[in-house]
Amino acid sequence: MEAVIWKRPCVLALKSCGPFATCGSRGTFGFRNGGRAPQRTFILRVINSTGSGAVVARPSSARKYKKSEGVDRKLAALRQLFHKPGLQMDAYIIPSQDPHQSEFIAECFMRRAFISGFTGSAGTAVVTKDKASLWTDGRYFLQAENQLGPDWMLMRAGTPGVPTVSEWLTDVLSPGSKVGIDPFLFSSDAAEELKHTLSTKDHKLIYVYDGNLVDEIWKEDRPKPPAAPVRVHDIKYAGLDVSSKISSLRQNLVEAGATSIVISMLDEIAWLLNLRGNDVAHSPVAYAYLIVELDLTTLFIDPSKITPEVTVHLRNSNVTVKPYESLLLEVERLANCGAKLWLDMSCTNVAIVDAFHSACNKYFENLPKRSKQKSIKERNKLLNAKSIDSEMEGPLAIHKASPVAIAKAIKNGAELDGMRQAHLRDAAALAEFWTWLETKVVQDKTTFTEVEVADKLLEFRSKQAGFLDTSFDTISGSGANGAIIHYRAEPDTCDIVDDKKLYLLDSGGQYVDGTTDVTRTVHLGEPSSREMECFTRVLQGHIALDQAIFPENTPGFVLDVLARSSLWKIGLDYRHGTGHGVGASLNVHEGPQGISYRYENMTGLQEGMIVSNEPGYYEDRSFGIRIENLVIVRDMETPNRFGGNSYLGFERLTFVPIQSKLLDLSLMSPAEIEWLNNYHSEVWEKVSPLVQGDVHEWLWKNTRPVPVHSTA
């Protein structure tokens, strides 16, 4: 899948909850309509702002909503809600997120898609009293142009001259305006950046706690929250038991001076507890929160999702289960008990942070005057302290990046073995698929729609042992549709796959032992010289990155240039990251590691991480090219170890032929051709024992070496 750009900064400053908190009463996070749709019985809070910054919006998935649903009526209805008693605001921001800052989300959280009609997985909608704008990145410009109605303005994020959400709001709103957000849908960092920028024009950020405004329009048509049961992820695939993982996490807490941590990222919870769910399409996670204390672990989840097997698993791991909606009450309890609470501000929603800070304020307000002065003095000292005294009186918020993210990203031996095995079975399924497609289109002169081809691929994958689901919606793009980077074919509007156009197929599988993600671009007829040159340069970038050797802890952005340099030589580029992290039988996109031209992500690559290698090129309304393999970061034997550093490189996980006839060999060096031949030799060696008959013959033909020309 095309690489996303992870922006998850590490906030390392230690902040006391008192000076940074806002006050206000709150109720519980509950459900209405018989426990099906969320209801929040909270008061409205106005946040005064200082500073500057911008909204950070993470990607998520979305279902298609057609323009015919009446976007104009939705906007009118939303604007009417601006004037609700006690609200009186001038703008409302609708992000892509769910309360866990997930990339892929359940349908009940696809509010941005519902209100705007734009179904791309990344974007932020902003509605004022007389304007409606939508921000998305370069992967979705063409899609947004096609889906947005006439009342919407497309803001091409990252394009020179295009303001950020917060910059735009400061320009179009009158000074002193109020901008509303649902605090469950914004990370604390994102909200802080937003309110700082808004303050430049004396605007105020409002946390709307009494229900999401889009939900009030969606009403009974809003999909119900998912209720699928969770399952145990077998220890033979997980590699470590829950007790060992939690013990390591508690050691992190002790070292940081913390007594507890709130974990809200769904894949972190799934990994830590060796559980998998089915609440989100393609991602084996369940909606839940987790609080780990030094002597207690509590999972907040809908109890109906807990099967007898999971009950035993959690009991054996000393994990207590409480209702999902009781999380905020438990956060308040921690403050009342004087907890030193670790909060990752980049992914913990504002509602959780606000709940703890407000409870901290109440704690200190209720102290005797002398004790209060002492506690405030101690907390102020901590702002510049290098460590925390866990015996200090009173609660404290410790703002640091979640230690679970890195622990999960560095795969253990069992996880790596599972990923290797899953990729081999996936490669066999793809060999069957490509044999079928070439036979039908080239020999039988049959044409299929993009949807039919994707469905056939799913059929082949489904036959493989341990297959559970696709790891994302298959990107099946023929011709011009391949230039839409995150294209999703729909039965009523899709193109055909034939021998006249380039065909881009980006797909992946979720297996019980691993997660796959692979992209190949092929031409089933005769490619043009332009297509061949572009394809060759994309492959050259892929090869350059695949062969990279670099010091341990090198950030991914340092390597990104290797994948683009061949394209840059003729003035071409692509509008997405080059590599994203991948979970082990978990989310197909995981952070914090990645490879991108964005230099904000300083996460160093470490042995055992998995990333994608997927440069591309997209000629608008003509064709798209992407070549993607997954790779494991591994230690490399080098003659020298300058500075005592280890040096790293990549081990390939993906073994699917790269179409040789699309190559202009005159552009390639002998070393690059040798790389291709060696790769195909490895594909043949590993995959041929898993296939037979026509598929075996197809694999043989498509892994034969190409001639290495002389440069003399």
XYZ file of C-alpha atoms in Angstrom:
712
model
C 0.000 0.000 0.000
C 1.263 3.501 -0.698
C 3.348 4.799 2.168
C 1.704 7.184 4.578
C 3.636 9.842 6.425
C 3.596 9.259 10.157
C 3.712 12.411 12.250
C 3.894 11.291 15.846
C 6.271 13.615 17.707
C 7.873 12.686 20.996
C 6.834 15.214 23.635
C 9.529 14.730 26.234
C 8.901 17.721 28.488
C 7.549 16.847 31.893
C 4.530 19.004 32.647
C 2.584 19.248 35.862
C -1.134 18.924 35.471
C -2.030 22.048 37.438
C -0.631 24.878 35.277
C -1.585 23.130 32.029
C -5.082 22.007 32.974
C -8.492 23.498 32.330
C -11.309 23.206 34.788
C -14.861 22.001 34.402
C -17.210 19.280 35.492
C -17.936 16.216 33.421
C -20.072 13.129 33.437
C -19.391 9.670 32.045
C -18.636 8.459 28.534
C -21.796 6.507 27.838
C -24.023 5.195 25.079
C -27.565 5.933 24.015
C -30.019 3.976 21.868
C -29.657 0.827 23.895
C -25.866 1.016 24.093
C -25.324 1.379 20.372
C -24.460 4.978 19.575
C -22.151 7.192 21.626
C -23.512 9.933 23.832
C -21.407 12.293 25.884
C -23.019 14.069 28.792
C -20.392 16.762 29.181
C -20.494 20.529 29.457
C -19.141 22.948 26.871
C -15.680 24.315 27.521
C -13.996 27.303 25.849
C -10.221 27.107 25.610
C -8.302 30.381 25.351
C -5.304 30.103 23.069
C -1.727 31.267 22.758
C 1.030 30.508 20.252
C 0.995 29.107 16.713
C 0.685 25.728 15.024
C -1.424 23.601 12.688
C -3.881 20.762 12.790
C -2.400 17.295 12.472
C -4.811 14.869 10.823
C -4.007 11.175 10.550
C -5.312 8.975 7.778
C -8.315 6.711 8.228
C -10.459 4.621 5.934
C -13.877 5.636 4.642
C -16.786 4.128 2.839
C -18.177 5.740 -0.291
C -20.999 8.263 0.014
C -22.406 9.621 -3.229
C -23.045 13.290 -3.929
C -26.706 12.463 -4.463
C -27.088 12.104 -0.692
C -27.446 15.857 -0.522
C -24.301 17.476 0.789
C -25.980 20.917 0.673
C -28.702 19.843 3.107
C -26.124 18.377 5.438
C -24.168 21.610 5.508
C -27.305 23.613 6.218
C -28.276 21.270 9.041
C -24.789 21.400 10.542
C -24.737 25.195 10.467
C -28.028 25.347 12.299
C -26.403 23.442 15.164
C -23.821 26.227 15.530
C -26.530 28.198 17.327
C -27.540 25.575 19.884
C -28.093 26.983 23.373
C -24.756 27.365 25.128
C -22.767 26.793 21.929
C -22.804 29.817 19.604
C -19.768 28.983 17.480
C -18.543 30.093 14.070
C -16.800 27.006 12.663
C -16.596 23.259 13.223
C -13.735 20.942 12.286
C -14.480 17.361 11.228
C -11.312 15.217 11.128
C -10.893 11.651 9.873
C -10.092 10.194 13.271
C -11.859 7.964 15.742
C -11.215 8.429 19.499
C -8.010 6.367 19.177
C -6.365 8.334 16.357
C -6.602 5.249 14.160
C -5.657 5.175 10.511
C -8.456 2.798 9.569
C -11.727 3.351 11.397
C -15.129 1.730 11.845
C -17.969 3.043 9.682
C -19.682 4.709 12.633
C -16.722 7.118 12.879
C -16.606 8.073 9.168
C -18.074 11.492 9.853
C -15.863 13.425 7.464
C -16.872 11.164 4.578
C -20.547 11.509 5.505
C -20.568 15.307 5.683
C -18.365 16.003 2.643
C -18.896 13.099 0.250
C -15.111 12.667 -0.035
C -14.197 9.075 0.832
C -10.398 9.194 0.701
C -8.703 7.852 3.793
C -7.007 11.122 4.782
C -8.527 14.549 5.095
C -10.026 17.220 7.317
C -13.283 19.065 6.673
C -13.943 22.542 8.040
C -17.360 24.183 7.944
C -17.959 27.838 8.785
C -21.212 29.774 8.625
C -20.711 30.461 4.917
C -17.821 28.267 3.707
C -16.897 24.589 3.535
C -13.356 23.417 2.790
C -11.633 20.051 2.719
C -7.919 19.407 3.114
C -6.282 16.272 1.752
C -2.843 15.279 0.518
C -1.460 14.559 -2.934
C -2.640 10.940 -2.959
C -6.243 12.131 -3.150
C -6.329 15.335 -5.206
C -7.980 13.677 -8.218
C -10.410 11.689 -6.085
C -11.457 14.769 -4.122
C -12.029 16.724 -7.323
C -14.440 14.018 -8.446
C -16.318 13.586 -5.170
C -16.693 17.030 -3.624
C -19.885 18.928 -4.353
C -20.052 22.541 -5.603
C -20.316 23.991 -2.092
C -16.950 22.540 -1.088
C -13.511 24.016 -1.708
C -10.625 21.560 -2.152
C -7.471 22.563 -0.277
C -4.493 20.704 -1.719
C -2.432 20.227 1.433
C 1.323 20.530 0.977
C 1.000 22.576 -2.216
C 2.807 25.955 -2.152
C 0.454 28.764 -1.188
C -2.181 26.492 0.369
C -2.771 27.427 4.026
C -3.168 24.911 6.815
C -6.537 24.449 8.475
C -5.666 26.784 11.329
C -4.108 29.403 9.038
C -7.201 29.402 6.852
C -9.501 29.787 9.835
C -7.549 32.740 11.182
C -7.981 34.439 7.797
C -11.662 33.788 7.043
C -13.142 34.255 10.530
C -13.772 37.580 12.203
C -11.545 38.248 15.237
C -12.828 36.632 18.401
C -14.651 33.779 16.656
C -15.235 30.382 18.238
C -14.070 27.161 16.557
C -15.552 23.887 17.781
C -14.059 20.394 17.874
C -15.036 17.031 19.313
C -12.276 16.497 21.926
C -12.481 12.731 21.522
C -11.290 13.055 17.905
C -8.204 15.246 18.355
C -4.934 14.282 19.942
C -3.791 16.623 22.674
C -0.828 17.759 20.564
C -3.036 18.519 17.575
C -5.481 20.522 19.680
C -2.664 22.515 21.280
C -1.185 23.409 17.905
C -4.604 24.412 16.645
C -5.529 26.647 19.552
C -2.121 28.347 19.484
C -2.530 29.391 15.857
C -6.138 30.469 16.362
C -5.061 32.763 19.171
C -3.217 35.037 16.722
C -6.615 36.504 15.791
C -8.099 36.140 19.277
C -10.143 33.117 18.187
C -11.154 30.574 20.812
C -11.128 26.796 20.557
C -14.257 25.137 21.957
C -14.323 21.563 23.189
C -17.850 20.330 22.457
C -18.512 17.629 25.027
C -22.254 17.179 24.571
C -22.135 15.031 21.447
C -20.621 15.150 17.975
C -22.550 17.580 15.742
C -22.272 15.373 12.661
C -23.910 12.529 14.570
C -26.921 14.751 15.227
C -27.408 15.035 11.456
C -26.580 11.414 10.701
C -29.123 10.236 13.287
C -30.515 6.722 12.881
C -28.662 6.193 9.588
C -25.355 6.223 11.408
C -23.862 2.701 11.446
C -23.830 1.001 14.827
C -20.542 0.637 16.697
C -18.902 -2.737 15.941
C -19.470 -5.590 18.380
C -17.364 -8.436 16.977
C -15.706 -10.762 19.513
C -11.967 -10.589 20.118
C -9.677 -13.624 19.843
C -6.424 -14.759 21.383
C -3.312 -14.335 19.229
C -1.421 -17.588 19.722
C 1.884 -17.401 21.564
C 3.620 -19.299 18.736
C 2.972 -16.246 16.544
C 3.270 -13.590 19.255
C 6.589 -14.877 20.577
C 6.175 -13.269 24.013
C 3.463 -13.793 26.595
C 1.387 -10.955 28.009
C 3.008 -11.047 31.429
C 6.467 -10.571 29.921
C 5.322 -7.627 27.810
C 3.573 -5.915 30.719
C 6.575 -6.523 32.965
C 8.802 -4.734 30.435
C 6.301 -1.883 30.211
C 6.255 -1.523 34.002
C 10.031 -1.278 33.954
C 9.636 1.625 31.513
C 7.209 3.250 33.943
C 9.607 2.916 36.864
C 12.488 4.368 34.846
C 10.342 7.366 33.880
C 9.068 7.907 37.410
C 5.540 7.024 36.348
C 3.072 4.854 38.235
C 0.592 4.295 35.388
C 0.031 4.764 31.667
C -3.002 5.161 29.423
C -2.720 3.334 26.097
C -5.268 4.308 23.485
C -3.758 3.139 20.184
C -5.666 0.009 19.189
C -2.751 -1.883 17.679
C -0.631 -1.216 20.772
C -3.337 -2.756 22.957
C -3.719 -5.740 20.621
C 0.033 -6.349 20.600
C 0.518 -5.908 24.341
C -2.330 -8.268 25.304
C -1.836 -10.797 22.465
C -5.397 -10.169 21.338
C -6.846 -9.557 17.903
C -10.235 -8.136 16.983
C -12.537 -7.492 14.071
C -13.952 -4.029 14.770
C -12.194 -2.279 11.881
C -12.156 -3.539 8.312
C -8.764 -5.041 7.383
C -7.173 -4.242 10.769
C -7.361 -7.022 13.403
C -8.051 -4.701 16.330
C -10.886 -4.024 18.771
C -12.050 -0.715 20.203
C -10.586 -0.551 23.686
C -8.405 1.418 26.083
C -5.806 0.037 28.449
C -4.451 1.367 31.740
C -1.328 -0.295 33.103
C -0.383 0.507 36.696
C 2.516 -0.876 38.692
C 0.245 -3.499 40.251
C -2.866 -3.536 38.053
C -3.771 -3.840 34.370
C -7.256 -2.823 33.228
C -8.775 -3.315 29.776
C -11.703 -1.038 28.903
C -13.823 -2.771 26.282
C -17.402 -3.735 25.519
C -17.777 -6.868 27.704
C -19.891 -8.566 25.028
C -16.740 -8.895 22.905
C -15.005 -11.072 25.498
C -15.373 -14.797 24.747
C -14.794 -17.527 27.359
C -11.386 -18.246 25.826
C -10.400 -14.593 26.059
C -11.686 -14.429 29.634
C -9.311 -17.239 30.620
C -6.458 -15.640 28.667
C -6.910 -12.283 30.411
C -7.368 -13.853 33.829
C -4.125 -15.808 33.406
C -2.423 -12.541 32.464
C -3.869 -10.705 35.503
C -5.843 -8.303 33.328
C -9.100 -6.876 34.676
C -11.941 -5.956 32.314
C -14.139 -2.872 32.700
C -16.692 -1.262 30.342
C -15.278 0.858 27.529
C -17.266 3.913 28.584
C -15.825 3.945 32.129
C -12.357 5.030 30.999
C -12.642 8.699 31.978
C -13.893 7.868 35.442
C -10.838 5.642 35.909
C -8.539 8.427 34.717
C -10.093 10.727 37.300
C -9.585 8.038 39.958
C -5.888 7.906 39.108
C -5.579 11.654 39.695
C -7.438 11.373 42.983
C -4.967 8.666 44.059
C -1.961 10.865 43.240
C -0.862 8.862 40.186
C 2.077 9.861 38.008
C 0.326 9.216 34.685
C 2.259 8.687 31.442
C 0.358 10.240 28.525
C 1.448 10.161 24.876
C 0.118 13.544 23.782
C 0.523 12.743 20.088
C -2.110 10.007 20.165
C -4.115 10.421 23.391
C -7.295 12.359 22.758
C -7.989 15.697 24.391
C -10.889 14.314 26.421
C -8.598 11.918 28.313
C -5.894 14.495 28.922
C -8.456 17.090 29.962
C -10.097 14.623 32.356
C -6.814 13.968 34.138
C -5.726 17.607 34.253
C -9.082 18.732 35.622
C -9.022 16.037 38.285
C -5.471 17.096 39.173
C -6.662 20.650 39.691
C -9.433 19.483 41.981
C -6.982 17.351 43.936
C -4.738 20.320 44.685
C -7.645 22.671 45.327
C -8.781 20.355 48.095
C -5.378 20.195 49.811
C -4.717 22.256 52.936
C -3.044 25.560 52.070
C 0.438 24.605 53.333
C 0.428 21.238 51.548
C -0.858 22.903 48.403
C 2.007 25.428 48.318
C 4.535 22.642 48.877
C 3.071 20.505 46.096
C 2.979 23.376 43.606
C 6.625 24.205 44.400
C 7.628 20.555 43.884
C 5.730 20.333 40.623
C 7.291 23.524 39.284
C 10.756 22.109 39.975
C 9.885 19.105 37.818
C 9.511 21.230 34.697
C 13.309 21.318 34.347
C 14.062 18.064 36.145
C 15.718 15.082 34.469
C 13.912 12.546 36.617
C 10.791 12.305 38.712
C 10.481 11.474 42.382
C 7.561 9.058 42.460
C 7.145 9.818 46.170
C 6.266 13.460 45.456
C 2.881 14.339 46.855
C 0.029 14.589 44.377
C -0.739 13.517 40.802
C 1.367 14.433 37.793
C 1.044 14.095 34.020
C 4.190 12.827 32.297
C 4.123 13.698 28.626
C 6.225 11.201 26.666
C 5.881 9.030 23.579
C 4.372 5.617 24.237
C 7.081 2.997 24.855
C 4.777 0.356 23.391
C 5.108 1.800 19.879
C 8.817 1.001 19.571
C 8.512 -2.322 21.425
C 5.837 -3.408 18.936
C 7.783 -2.145 15.929
C 10.873 -4.224 16.751
C 9.673 -7.727 15.899
C 10.842 -10.757 17.840
C 11.959 -14.014 16.222
C 8.535 -15.647 16.207
C 6.937 -12.568 14.642
C 9.593 -12.397 11.930
C 9.290 -16.111 11.162
C 5.513 -15.741 10.896
C 5.887 -12.800 8.545
C 8.298 -14.760 6.339
C 5.940 -17.728 6.103
C 2.874 -15.579 5.431
C 4.681 -13.766 2.618
C 5.612 -17.014 0.909
C 2.014 -18.233 0.910
C 0.912 -14.812 -0.273
C 3.449 -14.965 -3.100
C 2.031 -18.327 -4.190
C -1.473 -16.816 -4.278
C -0.220 -13.902 -6.371
C 1.558 -16.254 -8.788
C -1.754 -18.074 -9.283
C -3.536 -14.778 -9.780
C -1.112 -13.342 -12.342
C -1.145 -16.639 -14.264
C -4.936 -16.469 -14.422
C -5.027 -12.799 -15.461
C -2.426 -13.132 -18.220
C -4.098 -16.260 -19.584
C -7.539 -14.663 -19.671
C -6.517 -11.262 -21.032
C -3.593 -12.118 -23.333
C -4.549 -15.558 -24.637
C -8.346 -15.618 -24.324
C -8.796 -11.885 -25.083
C -11.187 -11.557 -22.145
C -11.721 -8.244 -20.404
C -12.557 -7.783 -16.749
C -13.474 -4.812 -14.636
C -11.081 -3.585 -11.985
C -13.514 -4.851 -9.341
C -13.748 -8.307 -10.906
C -9.965 -8.596 -10.972
C -9.683 -7.567 -7.316
C -12.378 -10.080 -6.369
C -10.509 -12.834 -8.200
C -7.325 -12.012 -6.299
C -9.258 -12.310 -3.039
C -10.455 -15.736 -4.180
C -6.872 -16.936 -4.682
C -5.692 -15.500 -1.375
C -8.625 -17.046 0.494
C -7.367 -20.519 -0.416
C -4.105 -20.002 1.464
C -3.703 -21.453 4.957
C -4.246 -18.949 7.752
C -5.862 -16.282 5.556
C -8.196 -13.987 7.485
C -8.869 -10.858 5.417
C -7.310 -8.388 3.050
C -4.988 -5.970 4.862
C -6.603 -2.962 3.138
C -9.011 -2.253 0.306
C -7.283 -3.533 -2.842
C -6.106 -0.742 -5.152
C -6.923 -2.063 -8.613
C -6.212 0.741 -11.082
C -6.164 0.436 -14.859
C -4.772 3.205 -17.033
C -5.664 6.647 -15.714
C -7.102 5.183 -12.511
C -3.637 3.965 -11.604
C -2.633 7.620 -11.300
C -5.086 8.042 -8.409
C -2.689 6.986 -5.708
C -5.277 5.651 -3.271
C -7.842 4.630 -5.870
C -10.737 2.374 -4.949
C -12.648 0.752 -7.791
C -16.452 0.820 -7.547
C -18.681 -1.503 -9.628
C -20.680 1.295 -11.264
C -17.779 3.490 -12.285
C -14.655 1.339 -12.622
C -12.620 0.794 -15.777
C -11.699 -2.471 -17.497
C -8.374 -4.290 -17.279
C -7.110 -5.115 -20.753
C -3.941 -5.275 -22.823
C -4.043 -1.613 -23.847
C -3.082 0.120 -20.577
C -0.777 -0.127 -17.609
C -2.387 -1.878 -14.650
C -1.409 -1.104 -11.041
C -2.363 -3.612 -8.329
C -1.628 -2.773 -4.685
C -2.947 -5.421 -2.310
C -2.251 -7.326 0.860
C -3.464 -10.064 3.142
C -4.020 -10.555 6.841
C -2.903 -14.020 7.888
C -2.909 -15.595 11.312
C 0.892 -15.356 11.308
C 1.589 -12.205 9.320
C 0.535 -9.182 7.292
C 1.453 -8.605 3.641
C 1.458 -5.590 1.343
C 2.716 -5.769 -2.238
C 2.348 -3.628 -5.355
C 3.112 -4.619 -8.929
C 2.530 -2.681 -12.121
C 2.196 -4.606 -15.389
C 1.295 -4.104 -19.030
C -0.464 -7.048 -20.641
C 0.148 -5.661 -24.136
C 2.848 -3.425 -25.577
C 3.993 -0.596 -23.279
C 5.025 2.772 -24.686
C 8.584 4.040 -24.422
C 7.385 6.666 -21.935
C 5.845 4.024 -19.698
C 8.991 1.918 -19.899
C 11.272 4.804 -18.986
C 9.135 5.785 -15.991
C 8.823 2.176 -14.836
C 12.571 1.653 -15.130
C 13.339 4.744 -13.078
C 10.896 3.676 -10.375
C 12.614 0.272 -10.238
C 16.034 1.937 -10.042
C 14.836 3.834 -6.973
C 13.478 0.619 -5.487
C 16.810 -1.128 -6.047
C 18.820 1.760 -4.579
C 16.796 1.678 -1.371
C 16.824 -2.114 -1.197
C 20.628 -2.116 -1.306
C 21.108 0.669 1.231
C 23.489 0.123 4.162
C 23.310 2.695 6.933
C 24.237 3.234 10.607
C 21.792 1.963 13.222
C 19.186 4.504 14.336
C 19.329 6.360 11.022
C 15.951 8.135 10.536
C 14.033 6.991 7.490
C 14.019 10.418 5.826
C 17.790 10.121 5.335
C 17.201 7.184 2.964
C 14.254 8.630 1.057
C 16.418 10.396 -1.527
C 17.749 7.026 -2.732
C 14.296 6.059 -3.985
C 13.690 9.360 -5.785
C 17.061 10.239 -7.296
C 16.551 8.392 -10.588
C 13.209 10.143 -11.101
C 14.632 13.504 -10.087
C 17.233 13.246 -12.837
C 14.484 13.816 -15.402
C 12.333 16.115 -13.257
C 9.829 13.553 -11.959
C 8.689 12.698 -8.420
C 5.795 11.196 -6.446
C 3.507 12.609 -3.742
C 3.701 9.998 -1.016
C 6.191 8.545 1.417
C 8.536 5.807 0.278
C 8.053 3.414 3.167
C 5.747 2.748 6.112
C 6.038 0.384 9.049
C 4.022 -2.857 8.977
C 2.660 -4.819 11.934
C 3.072 -8.551 12.503
C -0.430 -9.885 11.927
C -1.582 -6.390 12.799
C -2.092 -3.052 11.050
C -0.670 -2.783 7.559
C 0.511 0.722 8.456
C 2.241 1.123 11.792
C 4.411 3.773 13.322
C 6.568 5.281 14.404
C 9.157 4.178 11.794
C 8.885 5.155 8.164
C 10.781 6.359 5.100
C 9.643 9.700 3.756
C 10.822 13.037 2.445
C 9.250 14.629 5.547
C 12.059 15.131 8.025
C 9.861 15.588 11.123
C 9.976 11.860 11.891
C 13.263 11.335 13.716
C 12.567 7.702 14.639
C 15.707 5.723 13.936
C 15.496 2.434 12.041
C 16.400 -0.527 14.240
C 17.040 -4.194 13.644
C 13.778 -6.159 13.538
C 11.589 -3.347 12.211
C 9.589 -3.949 9.040
C 9.074 -1.228 6.431
C 7.849 -1.032 2.866
C 9.969 -0.020 -0.123
C 7.558 1.537 -2.611
C 8.632 4.349 -4.897
C 6.258 5.263 -7.695
C 5.350 7.692 -10.429
C 1.885 8.927 -11.418
C 1.033 10.745 -14.630
C -2.318 12.401 -13.990
C -5.149 11.041 -16.135
C -2.750 8.709 -17.904
C -1.111 5.962 -15.808
C 0.364 5.101 -12.440
C 3.414 3.029 -11.490
C 4.391 1.651 -8.088
C 6.711 -1.220 -7.124
C 6.450 -2.335 -3.516
C 8.174 -4.956 -1.398
C 8.237 -5.296 2.372
C 11.648 -5.581 3.996
C 13.047 -6.382 7.437
C 15.701 -4.093 8.902
C 18.617 -6.360 9.767
C 22.212 -6.178 10.903
C 24.815 -6.115 8.126
C 28.365 -7.399 8.317
C 30.631 -4.538 7.251
C 34.450 -4.500 7.147
C 34.447 -1.523 9.513
C 32.246 -0.292 12.345
C 33.056 3.402 12.493
C 32.338 4.879 15.892
C 31.454 1.434 17.201
C 28.108 1.585 15.414
C 26.284 -1.348 13.939
C 25.334 -0.993 10.302
C 21.967 -2.054 8.978
C 20.413 -3.064 5.688
C 17.318 -4.846 4.467
C 16.127 -8.443 4.124
C 13.356 -8.866 1.566
C 10.035 -10.377 2.617
C 8.120 -10.065 -0.681
C 8.804 -12.513 -3.501
C 6.701 -11.664 -6.549
C 8.152 -11.238 -10.070
C 8.706 -7.752 -11.462
C 7.615 -7.535 -15.101
C 10.812 -7.442 -17.155
C 9.203 -6.355 -20.423
C 8.401 -2.972 -18.867
C 12.105 -2.250 -18.455
C 14.265 -0.101 -20.672
C 17.471 -2.037 -20.055
C 19.563 0.658 -21.746
C 18.901 2.892 -18.737
C 20.010 0.286 -16.229
C 23.522 -0.390 -15.028
C 24.907 -3.941 -15.033
C 24.693 -3.891 -11.233
C 20.985 -3.022 -11.357
C 20.294 -5.788 -13.862
C 22.244 -8.184 -11.667
C 20.045 -7.160 -8.709
C 16.916 -7.959 -10.740
C 18.258 -11.342 -11.819
C 19.287 -12.237 -8.286
C 15.881 -11.194 -6.962
C 14.062 -13.317 -9.528
C 16.335 -16.250 -8.778
C 15.329 -15.951 -5.116
C 11.651 -15.698 -6.062
C 11.939 -18.911 -8.060
C 13.806 -20.742 -5.333
C 11.349 -19.810 -2.584
C 7.988 -19.844 -4.369
C 8.259 -22.559 -7.033
C 7.881 -25.416 -4.482
C 4.509 -23.929 -3.503
C 2.915 -23.914 -6.980
C 2.423 -26.372 -9.820
C 1.156 -26.782 -13.353
C 0.502 -23.621 -15.346
C 1.432 -21.467 -12.362
C 4.791 -23.209 -12.063
C 5.410 -22.560 -15.761
C 4.358 -18.904 -15.446
C 6.711 -18.415 -12.513
C 9.569 -19.991 -14.471
C 9.042 -17.679 -17.454
C 8.764 -14.574 -15.297
C 11.878 -15.202 -13.235
C 14.318 -15.907 -16.090
C 17.398 -13.660 -16.084
C 17.554 -10.716 -18.457
C 20.811 -10.093 -20.356
C 23.422 -7.950 -18.669
C 24.695 -5.484 -21.264
C 28.200 -4.138 -21.458
C 28.907 -0.509 -20.552
C 32.127 -0.437 -22.571
